[in-house]
Each structure stands twice: as C-alpha cells, then as structure tokens.
Amino acid sequence: MAVKDLVQFMGSCHSGLYISIRRYFEKLSVPSSYQVNSTVQKDDRFLITASAVTLAVRPFHMIDHIVVSPGPVDVHSAAEQYCLLLLTIPWLLQRLPAVFMPALKHKSIMSPCFQVLLILRDKIFKEMQEMDQLEKHLSPKEIPSVGWALANIMCLAAGSENDFVNSMDCASYVQVVITLAENLLTQFDRVEFMKNEYQDLQGNTETSAARIGAVSYGETSCGSSKMTYMDLLRPVCQRWHLVKLLEIAKTDASFHGTETLPKNDSKYIVKLDLLDIAYFYSYMLRIFSLFNPVVGSFPVLNLLSFTPGYLVDLWGQLENSIFPGNGHFSEDNNVSTSRSSGNKKDGISERKQKQKQINKDGSNKFFNALHKLTGKSQAGVNYTDNYDDPPTTVQLGEESSDFWDVQPLRRGPLGISKDMSCLLHLFCATYSHLLLVLDDIEFYEKQVPFTLEQQRRIASMLNTLVYNSLNQSIGHQNRPLMDSAIRCLHLIYERDCRHRFCPPVLWLSPAKESRLPVAVAARTHEVLSANTKSDDVSAVPSIGSVITTTPHVFPFEERVEMFREFIGMDKVSRKMAGEVTGPGSRSIEIVVRRGHIVEDGFRQLNSLGSRLKSPIHVSFVSECGLPEAGLDYGGLSKEFLTDISKSAFSPEYGLFSQTSTSEGLLVPNAAARYLENGIQMFEFLGRVVGKALYEGILLDYTFSHVFVQKLLGRYSFLDELSTLDPELYRNLMYAKHYEGDIKELCLDFTVTEESFGKHRVIELKPGGKDTSVTNENKMQYVHAMADYKLNRQILPFSNAFYRGLTDLIQPSWLKLFNASEFNQLLSGGNHDIDIDDLRNNTKYTGGYSEGSRTIKLFWEVIEGFEPKERCMLLKFVTSCSRAPLLGFKHLQPSFTIHKVACDSSLWAAIGGQDVERLPSASTCYNTLKLPTYKRSSTMRTKLLYAINSNAGFELS
C-alpha cells in the first residue's frame, strides 16, 4: 500500500516529478543531426539520465509490480503529466541515448498516453497553450508544444518498421496524430503562423530551413541547418508506414489497450479504417506544406500517388457516397466498404444502439468518452449531413446534364460533411499529383488507375464542387480543399481539351441554371481584377472569380462575347482617358514597302507598346518604289496585318516551324535565337496578334497547343508532348515502359540541337553528359526530356511573344479560353460556312441587289461547293478561310459583292458565249468583285479558277 501510494503520488501533478525531469532533459545537448543519440555514456550524467527515465515510466508499471491492491491502479494522472511535460520537450528523442528508446516506446507507456490524449484532449491542449505563453511567448519562429508532442509521438510510435505494429495500438496512434495535427493547424491559423517568415525562401533556402529547426528554449539551442523539424515527421513519407496501416484497415483488425482502466478491467476497441487514414494524411499534407515551403507536400504526395491501390480505394469511398447505386467497385478493391455501403439510416441506427449499450454497461467516464471520440469508426459515415436521404440514382447519359450536376455537391463545401471534405481534399491533392506524370497511353488506352467512365464522374464531381464553391463565401478552413480541387479540375479539363473523353454538357451543367448574363459577368470580372491583387491568396472566391477559375462553365460563344465586351470596355475607358477623341485622332501613320513588310512594320511599330491599340493608317509603296493610290479607312490596316503575319509566320522566314503532326501547327523555331533581333521579333509578332484580336481581324494561322499553353501561363507536362513531336513521344514511351536493361539503349541526359548546319549538345541536368540512363533514373530522363522540349526550349520565345501580346490583350481575358479555343478566337470558326448566315449578312454594291440574276446564280453555285471550296472562297475574299466565331454579322468590314459590268458582243451572246472576265477580290475590304455571269456553269468554273489561283487584285 505504501509503495502504491508513493508511486501514484509520483505520477500526480503535486509531486513536481515530471517538471523536474523536463527541466533536466531540456539541459541535455542535441546532436548535430536528426538521428537519435547513439552514444552510450558511462559517466554520472548517463546514470542520472537513466534514473530520470526510470522515474518517468515507473507509475505506468504499477500493475506489474503491485499484486495485492484493494482496487484498480489509476495511471491517467501520470499519463497526463507525461504527455504534457515530457512529450512536448523539443527534440526529446534526440537528446536521449538510443538505449532508452525501447522503454519509452513500450506499449505499457504509449497506450495510456494515447487514451489520455484522446479523452482529455481539450484540457491538455489548453494547458499546452498556457505553458507556451508562460515559457516562450508563442511567435511565428517557434514550434508550439502540441507540435513537439506530435513529432515526438511519431518518432516513438513509427520510428522503426520492425516494431511499428507490436509496440502500439495503431488505431489509437492514428487518432492521436489526427487530434494533435488538427490542433496544431488550428493554432497556426489563429496566429497566422509563418505568414511573412518565408517570403525570401528562394534566396536563402538553407538558412530559412534552419530557422524552423533552430528553435530556442531557455539556454539550449537546437541549432543545426541539417536538423529540421520536418525530419522528425519522416515516417509519414515511408511506404511501409502507409502499407501497414492499409493492411490493418483492410483486415478490420482490432487492437486492445492495457488493462489500466478502472472498474471491471474494461477494455476498449477502436477500429482503423480508410477514413481515419485519410484524415491522417490530409493533415500531414497541410503540415508539410506549412513547415516545408520549398518542397512542400511533395514527399507525401509521392507516397500516396504511387502506393498501389490507395487512390482507387479513396475514389471507391467517394463514388459510393456521391453516386450511390452506380459504383463499379468490388469489395476486393476497397479497403473498407462498411463506411459507405448499405443504407445510411441503418448505419445511423446501428451507431445509436451501440452508443446506448456503451452508456448502459460502462459507468467509466473514460470509457464512454473514448467511444464518443472514436465512434465514427464503428458504423457508417454520414457524408451528406445536410441531406435527409441519399441522392436518387440518375441514369447515365451524355445528353442528361442533370446527371453531371452532382446533387450532394450543389452547395459546395457547405453541403458536405467534414468526413467527405477530408476524403475529397486527399483525393484531389493525390490525383492531381499523379496526373502530372500519367501519359496518354496510361490514361486513354490502359485506363489506369481509372476507366474513362470513372474519369467522367471524377470530372463532374470536381466541376460541380468548384463551381458551387466559387458561388458562395467559403471559409479559410476550406482553402486546402478548394486549392487541390481547382488544381485537379484544371488538369483533367486540359487533358479533355486535347483528347476529348467527356461530353461537352458535363462542363456546362453546374452553371446551366445560374450563370450570370454575359455583360454582367464581364463587368464583375473586370471590377474584381482591378480590386484584387494577383498575389492575394487570401481573397475570398466569389461569383466573379468563376469566369477566371472555371470559364468553361460558360459556352464558348458566350466567352467570345465576354472577350468582345472586355475590349469594348477598354476602348471606352481609353476614350474617357483622352486617348481617343474622335475619328482619325491619335492614329499611327506608317509607310510600308511591299517587299519589306515585316522589316518596315517592326521598325515603325515595335516600340509603341500598348499605344498600338490606336488606329493604324497604312500607306503602301509598290515594289517599283511608287506610292500606291488610295486612303486607309481600315481596309489597308487589315491587309497590312494579314500580310505581315503571312510573311512572318511562314516557316521560310525562320521564326516559326511546323509541328510534325498532321495539322502542321506553328511552334517557335529553336534556331530563331541566332537570327538578328530574333527575340525582339517574337515580341513584335505578339503585338501583331494582339492587334488582330483587339480589332477583331482574323488571321488564318494556328499555333501548337504547347505554345498557346505558355501564352495562357500554363506549364506543359509529358502527356502534351504527343501534340508537339509524336515521334519523340513514342520513343520516350518506349523507354519508359522498357522491360529490359535500358542501359542497352546507350542513352545519357543530353539532347542534340541542329541549327545552321551545326550541332549543339545540351545537358538536361548538370553533368548530363556523364550520366547514363538506367532503370533507376529512366523516369527522371523521360520527364527531363519532355520538360526541355515542352518548356525550356521555347520559353524565351513564348515569354517575348507573351510580352507583346499582353501589351494589347489583358492576361485575364486570355484565360477565358483553352489552347484550341484561343486558335479559334484568332483564326475563326469551323472549316465550313453557314451559307444562310453569310447570305443574310452580305452587302451588295455597284448595282447588285439580292434579287439580281447573277446574285441568285452565285448562291446556287456556293451551295453546291464542297466545304473546302467554300472555305477557299472565303479566304479569297477576306484572307481568312474561317468564318467569324459569332457569325458573319461580326465580320468587319462586312462581306460585300460588288458588280463588275462586262458587256459581251451581240454575236457572242447569240452564240451562247458568257463573260470571260475572272472574279477578283479586295481582301482589305472583304469585297468580291463579281462579273455579271449569265450561266451557273460559267460562274462555278470562274470562281473555282479564281480561288485556286492564289491571287486577288491581279485577276482584274
């Protein structure tokens, strides 16, 4: 009895034992690395340390040594003191010799601590905060006590793979880490931890990382640049850690705690399931992003993305909840199906029955409290707290937009439970990481990790969630979920833009009933863009940000109208600012020689910058050196822009080359850097394209997907290489999936470029010439090669082009469109003409009218043309083969047919002869000069000859 009373007094807060041990441990030195101190000292200090450890753990072993006892032994007071005063010591395990680790991590010590942390967490967290304020006055440079408790527990419980399962209760370990991590993040949110601490990280990475670990406590400084706080959390990034947790969850194993609870030797049972693991790694992602701003959560994402089956398990849980009755996952593919399968009401009823039984049988407050904390793991999870019943099943159909507007997510994060929010955050973060390295063969052909049907469901889920989140005011606590969801949505959408696998109605469906009118949306977007800094990450999303974040929810035609609205508002603002005062004011006068149109345009316009928005009045000088007659009322400037683009974008000029794909799209020529004024010329061409977009002038050229991605501010990944260089893409895929020893291919980390007959060897990484490609680094080689071709090689040219383009077109306007839509905006619509639309918007001059016989013959002949021939006719008249995006009413100047009177002799008419003259065109005024043909056969023959002659005025 005396020994029992003494030991229980030692474990109480009145003895001061743990306070004294804490002060002693804090005086111990810390080694210069994050490894546990392996030195076994044999001096007095070692003996004192051994005695301190023995005293610290002694109250936990009462049951083993006290056989005769009138009642159960209460060790919760000791466990509370142990957690509060010892586990919060900075670098606790690093201060102590390794020989003491088995005692500290023994199950008899860890289990009571886990119980106390779960049951008395509010009390313990409050005392930890008070201790922080008393000891070190919490500041952004210091790790709070709960952070050290998290790190020390993780090192103790998961520091070694061998004793990971045997030394502790895994389910309780996961719950404890979740609890500590949640409190840690809450504290950081409250004090805005490290808000301004790492703004200069890129310039001083090592020093900043050192500040995280070099936290000063009293007289002891844990100062070593190699010793960071994140090193203590390294078990999270080990695959064995995740695999073991998944194995335990899959087998639905139960682990029992120590028999230290009062009354009747009660035992508690806590189950580990997929949701618990999701919470664990969701919080770890946020902590790694916060504490490790340079690398961020990259190590954790790597682990989650490439652990076989884990991502599929996550989606299985989400799919069963969001699309009930439509899941295609078998039990073998799910770690735990009990949480999401079955009737939801039955799950809730079962949980209530279990809770009633617990309250009836257990009078112990610890026992009841523990089940309240972990009861969510016992039955079903209520993923849709705000819905009384699960959403009804809707038959899958591409024409049904209601199916793609996912009902449980129609209120964004406000309409889902905390559990679903956690699963969504982890899934989106993990899958967006994996999408960066998935090639098209894996995505479309092998369909791993998901089938295309599942990909469509994922896309609709994200689309609905993001759109509805942006329509509402979401709190700061939902920021991690929204950031990961937006990133994942963009990656899936961009892949669909290149190779469509989703029906168009999928992207439009969430906004079908609620999107703003075009004019209102455009003005709202402009106001928000003007009032919100681009780097203000704390800005609350709103309806206006839908246009920038998810513009695809608006039909393409409406976004084109928004683009025109933006330009119209810009012209009005320039007029109000005095930049435009009337017709002909502040116009730019240039003189251009026909044979030197690019050089003359570059010399006179390149330095104007945004002033190029003003009207251009062009005077042409013929190749004979004589000024051409005529005044420029807009037609000559249009001709100038089309002619200069025709010359500069031609592969023969050397600035652009064509991709090896069947479309032959334009991409910057790598050899252009050696041309005189090469980079400046790209900047000038960016302004030319910007001027054409600003004035609504179509240019008959199409850029490669990769180049446009750069103009839209987006990075290109491996899967996009097929659109630029299909042969290189096939070769890299061969290397990526090569099953033998890739050393046989004799590759190294270099690429060879040829320019002007000379070869240059470029290293893909430092020392690339001397680094052979092996099976271990072949993935690095594949992505390094793709990165060079897709990003590094064309970056100087795309940056220059972007600078010129954005002098006239705001970047926020460009981001309304994807790459293919940008090309349509530049060069027009489909490869055919709506004849009725063209007829309704055609003007007639020179004596023609809609009822003229020649005009009737013209429309009959046009209707009989092939689509390609109609496009050639349009190019013959307007210099662009595609129709305006919103119809011919937007063609400036309007499509015009001018009468060319041709009198034939009387004898010719009697003999059945028709007019011999060919039609001609004035492309600067979009005018077709049509002779008065009298037969449709003659009309057809003359038109086909003219449009295939590649000439305009000359045919006159």
Short mmCIF file of C-alpha atoms in Angstrom, two decimals, residues 749 763-771:
data_model
loop_
_atom_site.label_atom_id
_atom_site.label_comp_id
_atom_site.label_asym_id
_atom_site.label_seq_id
_atom_site.Cartn_x
_atom_site.Cartn_y
_atom_site.Cartn_z
CA PHE A 749 20.98 13.07 -70.08
CA GLU A 763 22.65 18.79 -70.92
CA LEU A 764 19.27 18.04 -69.40
CA LYS A 765 20.79 18.37 -65.95
CA PRO A 766 24.23 19.26 -64.55
CA GLY A 767 26.69 16.55 -65.52
CA GLY A 768 24.22 15.08 -68.01
CA LYS A 769 26.96 14.08 -70.45
CA ASP A 770 28.45 11.75 -67.87
CA THR A 771 25.14 10.38 -66.54
#
